[in-house]
Structures are given as C-alpha cells and as structure tokens.
Coordinates of C-alpha atoms in Angstrom, one line a residue:
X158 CA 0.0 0.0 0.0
X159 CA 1.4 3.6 -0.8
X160 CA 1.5 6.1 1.8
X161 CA 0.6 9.3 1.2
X162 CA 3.4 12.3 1.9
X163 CA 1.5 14.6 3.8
X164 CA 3.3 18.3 2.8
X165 CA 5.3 20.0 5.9
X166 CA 5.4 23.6 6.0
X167 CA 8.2 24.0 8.5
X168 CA 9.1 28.0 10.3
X169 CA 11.9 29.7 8.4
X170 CA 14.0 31.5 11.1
X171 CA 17.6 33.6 11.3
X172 CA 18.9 35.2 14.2
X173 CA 21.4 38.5 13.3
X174 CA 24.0 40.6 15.5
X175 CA 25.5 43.0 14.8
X176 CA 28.7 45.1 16.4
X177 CA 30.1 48.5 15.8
X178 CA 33.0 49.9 17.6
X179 CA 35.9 52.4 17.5
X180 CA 38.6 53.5 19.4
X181 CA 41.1 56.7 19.1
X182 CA 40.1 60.0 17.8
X183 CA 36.2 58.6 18.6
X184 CA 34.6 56.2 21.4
X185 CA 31.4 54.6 20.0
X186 CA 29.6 51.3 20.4
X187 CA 26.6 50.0 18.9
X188 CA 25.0 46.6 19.5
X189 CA 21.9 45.6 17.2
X190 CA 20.3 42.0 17.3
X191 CA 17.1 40.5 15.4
X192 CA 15.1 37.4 14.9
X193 CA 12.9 36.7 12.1
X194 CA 10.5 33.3 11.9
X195 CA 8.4 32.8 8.9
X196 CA 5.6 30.2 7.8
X197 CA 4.3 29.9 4.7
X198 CA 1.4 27.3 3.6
X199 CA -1.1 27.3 0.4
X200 CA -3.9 29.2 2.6
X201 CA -2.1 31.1 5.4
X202 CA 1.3 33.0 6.1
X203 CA 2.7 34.2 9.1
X204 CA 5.3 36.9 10.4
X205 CA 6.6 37.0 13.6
X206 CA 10.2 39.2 14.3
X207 CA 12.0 41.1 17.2
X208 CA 14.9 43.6 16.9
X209 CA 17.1 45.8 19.1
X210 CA 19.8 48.4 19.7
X211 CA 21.9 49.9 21.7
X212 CA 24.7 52.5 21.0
X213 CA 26.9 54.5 23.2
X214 CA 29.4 57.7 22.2
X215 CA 31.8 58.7 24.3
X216 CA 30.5 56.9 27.1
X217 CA 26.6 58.8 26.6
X218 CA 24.1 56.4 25.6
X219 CA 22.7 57.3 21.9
X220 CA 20.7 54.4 20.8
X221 CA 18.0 52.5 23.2
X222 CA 15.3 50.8 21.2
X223 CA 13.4 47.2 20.9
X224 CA 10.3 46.3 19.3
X225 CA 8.5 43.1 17.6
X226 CA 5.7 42.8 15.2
X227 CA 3.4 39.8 14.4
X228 CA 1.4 39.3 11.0
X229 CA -1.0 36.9 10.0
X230 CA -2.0 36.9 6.1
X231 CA -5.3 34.4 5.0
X232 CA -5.1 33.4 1.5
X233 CA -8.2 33.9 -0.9
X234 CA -6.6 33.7 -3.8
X235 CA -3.1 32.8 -4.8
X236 CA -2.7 36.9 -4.6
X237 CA -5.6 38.2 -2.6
X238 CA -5.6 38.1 1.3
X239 CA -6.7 39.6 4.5
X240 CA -3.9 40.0 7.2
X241 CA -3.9 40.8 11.0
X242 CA -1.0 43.2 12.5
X243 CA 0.2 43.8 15.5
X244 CA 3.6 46.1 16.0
X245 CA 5.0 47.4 19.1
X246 CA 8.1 49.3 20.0
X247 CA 10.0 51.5 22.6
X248 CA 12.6 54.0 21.9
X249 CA 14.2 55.4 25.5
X250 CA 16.5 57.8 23.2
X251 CA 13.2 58.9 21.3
X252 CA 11.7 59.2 25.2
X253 CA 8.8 57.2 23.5
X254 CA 8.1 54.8 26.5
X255 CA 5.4 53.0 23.7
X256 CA 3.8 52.5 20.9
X257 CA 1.6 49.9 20.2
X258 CA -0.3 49.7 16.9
X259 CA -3.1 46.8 16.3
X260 CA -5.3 46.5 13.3
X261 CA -6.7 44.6 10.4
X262 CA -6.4 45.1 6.3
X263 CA -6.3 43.3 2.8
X264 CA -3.3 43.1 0.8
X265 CA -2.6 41.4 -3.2
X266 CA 0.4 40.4 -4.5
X267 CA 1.3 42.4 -7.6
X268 CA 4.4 40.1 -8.5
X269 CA 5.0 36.3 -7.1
X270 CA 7.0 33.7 -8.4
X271 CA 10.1 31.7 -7.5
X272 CA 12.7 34.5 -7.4
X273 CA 10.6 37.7 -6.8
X274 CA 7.7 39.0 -4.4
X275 CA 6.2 42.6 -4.3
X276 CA 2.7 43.1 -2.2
X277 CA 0.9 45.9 -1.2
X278 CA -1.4 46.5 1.9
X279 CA -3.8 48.8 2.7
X280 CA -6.1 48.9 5.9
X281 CA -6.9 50.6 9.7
X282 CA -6.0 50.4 13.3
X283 CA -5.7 51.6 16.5
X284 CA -2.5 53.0 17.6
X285 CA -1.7 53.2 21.5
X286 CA 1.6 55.0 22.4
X287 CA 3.3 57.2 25.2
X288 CA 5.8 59.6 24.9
X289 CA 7.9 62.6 26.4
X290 CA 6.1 65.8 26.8
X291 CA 6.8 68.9 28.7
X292 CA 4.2 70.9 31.2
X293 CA 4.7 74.5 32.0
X294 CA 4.6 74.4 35.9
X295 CA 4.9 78.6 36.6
X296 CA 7.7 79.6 34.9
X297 CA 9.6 75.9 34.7
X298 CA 9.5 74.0 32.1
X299 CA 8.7 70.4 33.8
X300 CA 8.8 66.9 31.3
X301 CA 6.4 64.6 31.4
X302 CA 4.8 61.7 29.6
X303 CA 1.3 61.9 27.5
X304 CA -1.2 59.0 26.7
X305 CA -2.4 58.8 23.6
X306 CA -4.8 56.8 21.8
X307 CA -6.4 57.2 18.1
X308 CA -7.3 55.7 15.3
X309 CA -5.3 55.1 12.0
X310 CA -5.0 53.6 8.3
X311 CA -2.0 52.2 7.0
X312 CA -0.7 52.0 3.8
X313 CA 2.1 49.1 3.1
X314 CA 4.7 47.7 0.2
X315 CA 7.3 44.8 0.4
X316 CA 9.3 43.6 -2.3
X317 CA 11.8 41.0 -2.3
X318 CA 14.2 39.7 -5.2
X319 CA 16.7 36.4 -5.0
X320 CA 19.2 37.1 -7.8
X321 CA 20.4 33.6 -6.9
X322 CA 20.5 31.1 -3.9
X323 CA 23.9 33.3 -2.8
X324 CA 21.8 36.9 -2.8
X325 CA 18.8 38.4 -2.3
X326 CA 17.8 42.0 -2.2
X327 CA 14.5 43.1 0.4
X328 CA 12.6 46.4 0.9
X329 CA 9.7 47.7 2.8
X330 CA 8.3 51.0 4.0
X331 CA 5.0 51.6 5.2
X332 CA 2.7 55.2 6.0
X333 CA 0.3 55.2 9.2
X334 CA -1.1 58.6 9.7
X335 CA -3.8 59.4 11.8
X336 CA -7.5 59.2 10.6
X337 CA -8.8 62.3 12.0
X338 CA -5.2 64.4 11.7
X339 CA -3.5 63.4 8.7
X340 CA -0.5 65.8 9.7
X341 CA 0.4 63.2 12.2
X342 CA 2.3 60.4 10.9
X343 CA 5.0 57.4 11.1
X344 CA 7.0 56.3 8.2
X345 CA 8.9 53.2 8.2
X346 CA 11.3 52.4 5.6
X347 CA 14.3 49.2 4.6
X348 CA 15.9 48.4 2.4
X349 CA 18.8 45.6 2.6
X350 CA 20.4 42.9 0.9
X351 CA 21.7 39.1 2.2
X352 CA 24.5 37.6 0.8
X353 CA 25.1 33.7 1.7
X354 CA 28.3 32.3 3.2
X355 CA 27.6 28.9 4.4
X356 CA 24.3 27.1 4.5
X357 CA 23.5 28.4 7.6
X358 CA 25.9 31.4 7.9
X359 CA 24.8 34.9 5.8
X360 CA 25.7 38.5 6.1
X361 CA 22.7 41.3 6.0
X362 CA 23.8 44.7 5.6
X363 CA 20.4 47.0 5.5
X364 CA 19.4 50.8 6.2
X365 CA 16.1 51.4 8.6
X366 CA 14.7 54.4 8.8
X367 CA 12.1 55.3 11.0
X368 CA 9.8 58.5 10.9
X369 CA 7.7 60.7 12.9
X370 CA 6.0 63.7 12.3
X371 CA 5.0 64.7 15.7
X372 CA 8.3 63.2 17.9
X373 CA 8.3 63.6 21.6
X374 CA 9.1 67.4 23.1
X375 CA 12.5 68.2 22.1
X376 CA 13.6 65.3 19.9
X377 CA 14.1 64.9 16.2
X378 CA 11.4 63.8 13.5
X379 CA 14.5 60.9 12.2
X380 CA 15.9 58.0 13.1
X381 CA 18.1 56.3 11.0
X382 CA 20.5 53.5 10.9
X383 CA 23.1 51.2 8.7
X384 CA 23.4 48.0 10.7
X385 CA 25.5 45.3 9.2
X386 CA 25.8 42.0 11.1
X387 CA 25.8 37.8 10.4
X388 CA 22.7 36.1 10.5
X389 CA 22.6 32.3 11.8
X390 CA 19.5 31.0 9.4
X391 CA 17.4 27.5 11.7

C-alpha cells in the first residue's frame, strides 16, 4: 500500500547581530540583534520578528530601542488576502516609553514567483503609544509623559528579489497617519540585501529608517541606521 506524503510547511527562522566599535580619535559602540521566523502554507502566512539596539558615544548612551511585530496573512486567492497586524516598540533615546499599533487590512500580490515577491497593503488600526512631553509648571518648564490613543489607516509595500540562492535584495516601507489628523504620521522604511556564506551562515547589511511627524518634546522627526551584522538562518 502507498502512503501518502503529507506536505510539511516548517518556520523559516535567522537570528542576526551586529557590532560597531571604535577606538582613538572617537569612542562609539553599537550593538543591534534581530530574529525573524516565517511560515508559509497554500492558505495562510505568518510573520513573527523582534529587533534591538543599543549605542553608546563617548561613554553617553545614543541608541536605546526594541520592538516586535506579528502578522498573519489568509489566503483567498493565490494573490488576494486579508492579514492581522500587530507592532510594538520603545525607543528610550526617542523618550517614546510605547507605541503599540493593532489593526486589520487586505493586501494582493502584484508580483509572485520563484525569485521575486512585491505586495501591497492597505487597511486601519488603533494606535496606542506614550511619549515625552513637557508641562509648564509657573515659569519651569517640567517633562512629562502623555497618553495617547487614536485611530489610523496604514498604507504598506514589500518587495523582495533572490538574484540567486547566494543573494537576495528586500525592501519595505510603510505610511500610518492618523484618521482624523492626517499631519500626524509614522514612516517606516528598509531596504537591505543578504549575501550567503555557508548554508546556515549569511551576512545582512540594510538601512532602517524610521519617521515621525510629531516626535516627543524636544527630539528629532528621524531615526536612522546602517546596521551590518551575520545572520545564523534554523
């Protein structure tokens, strides 16, 4: 009698580090880490990842940020799906203590075959953060923290090319402004490329930037970052 193969659809994961440092005319250090685990089956695809960093110059600490998303896309089609997201992330340098955002959308792949991927999402949410602020107490100037809670849409697009089994090239940004203030928005943007080593060994080297048109009191609208680091693939 034949037994049937019933198909596996195993997690896809890599772990990356990263380490800057210099010595003599400057004094810097920056540590950045991720982990990325991804499942794909002929109805359902998920996303889970987790990423931080922390940077010091000349002894002053200059980077201070973790985060972590989740995703969840339902296949319709072999294009068409509905996804569930759920990002969250702290920034003590931004003196954003969090931001959470949670929401539901539909997305379509515009290109997918073997080598190359490009989707784009649309959809709303709720966004739930905390961040620095400053209170006039008499004539002082006094920070502070405010709560805040609204409503957004979100606008997404992820592309992704394999030039062979040695390289790939990835890219991603997305727009979340606020329903009912459109002036008050994140952008987040990467771009990066992974060249292989080994079978398990790789090295990423990718620019994020991250966005904000209303920042805490006193701190800039940009964040940026070239990280460059070897990723463990499991």
């Amino acid at each position: 009698a034949e037994v049937e193969k019933i198909p596996k659809y195993p997690w896809e994961s890599s772990l990356t580090a990263g380490l800057t440092l210099t010595r003599g005319n400057s004094h810097t250090l920056l540590y950045t880490g991720s982990l990325q685990s991804d499942k794909k089956t002929p109805d359902n695809e998920y996303s889970l990842g987790a990423s931080g960093a922390y940077g010091s110059q000349d002894s002053k600490e200059n980077v201070n940020t973790y985060g972590g998303h989740a995703q969840w896309n339902h296949l319709f089609t072999e294009r068409a799906y509905s996804y569930l997201r759920v990002e969250a992330m702290r920034d003590l340098v931004a003196d954003v203590d969090y931001r959470v955002t949670v929401g539901p959308g539909a997305g379509y792949y515009l290109i997918k075959n073997t080598n190359t991927t490009l989707s784009a999402e649309a959809g709303g949410g709720v966004q739930f953060q905390r961040i620095g602020d400053t209170i006039m107490v008499g004539t002082n100037t006094v920070g502070s923290y405010k709560n805040e809670t609204f409503a957004t849409v979100r606008f997404a697009e992820k592309f992704e090319h394999k030039f062979n089994s040695h390289a790939r090239l990835w890219q991603s940004v997305e727009f979340l402004p606020q329903v009912d203030e459109f002036d008050n928005y994140l952008v987040n943007f990467e771009v990066g490329i992974e060249t292989t080593l080994t079978k398990t060994i790789s090295l990423k080297t990718f620019v994020v930037d991250n966005f904000a048109s209303q920042p805490a009191s006193n701190r800039q609208k940009n964040d940026f970052r070239l990280v460059s680091g070897l990723s463990y693939k499991f």
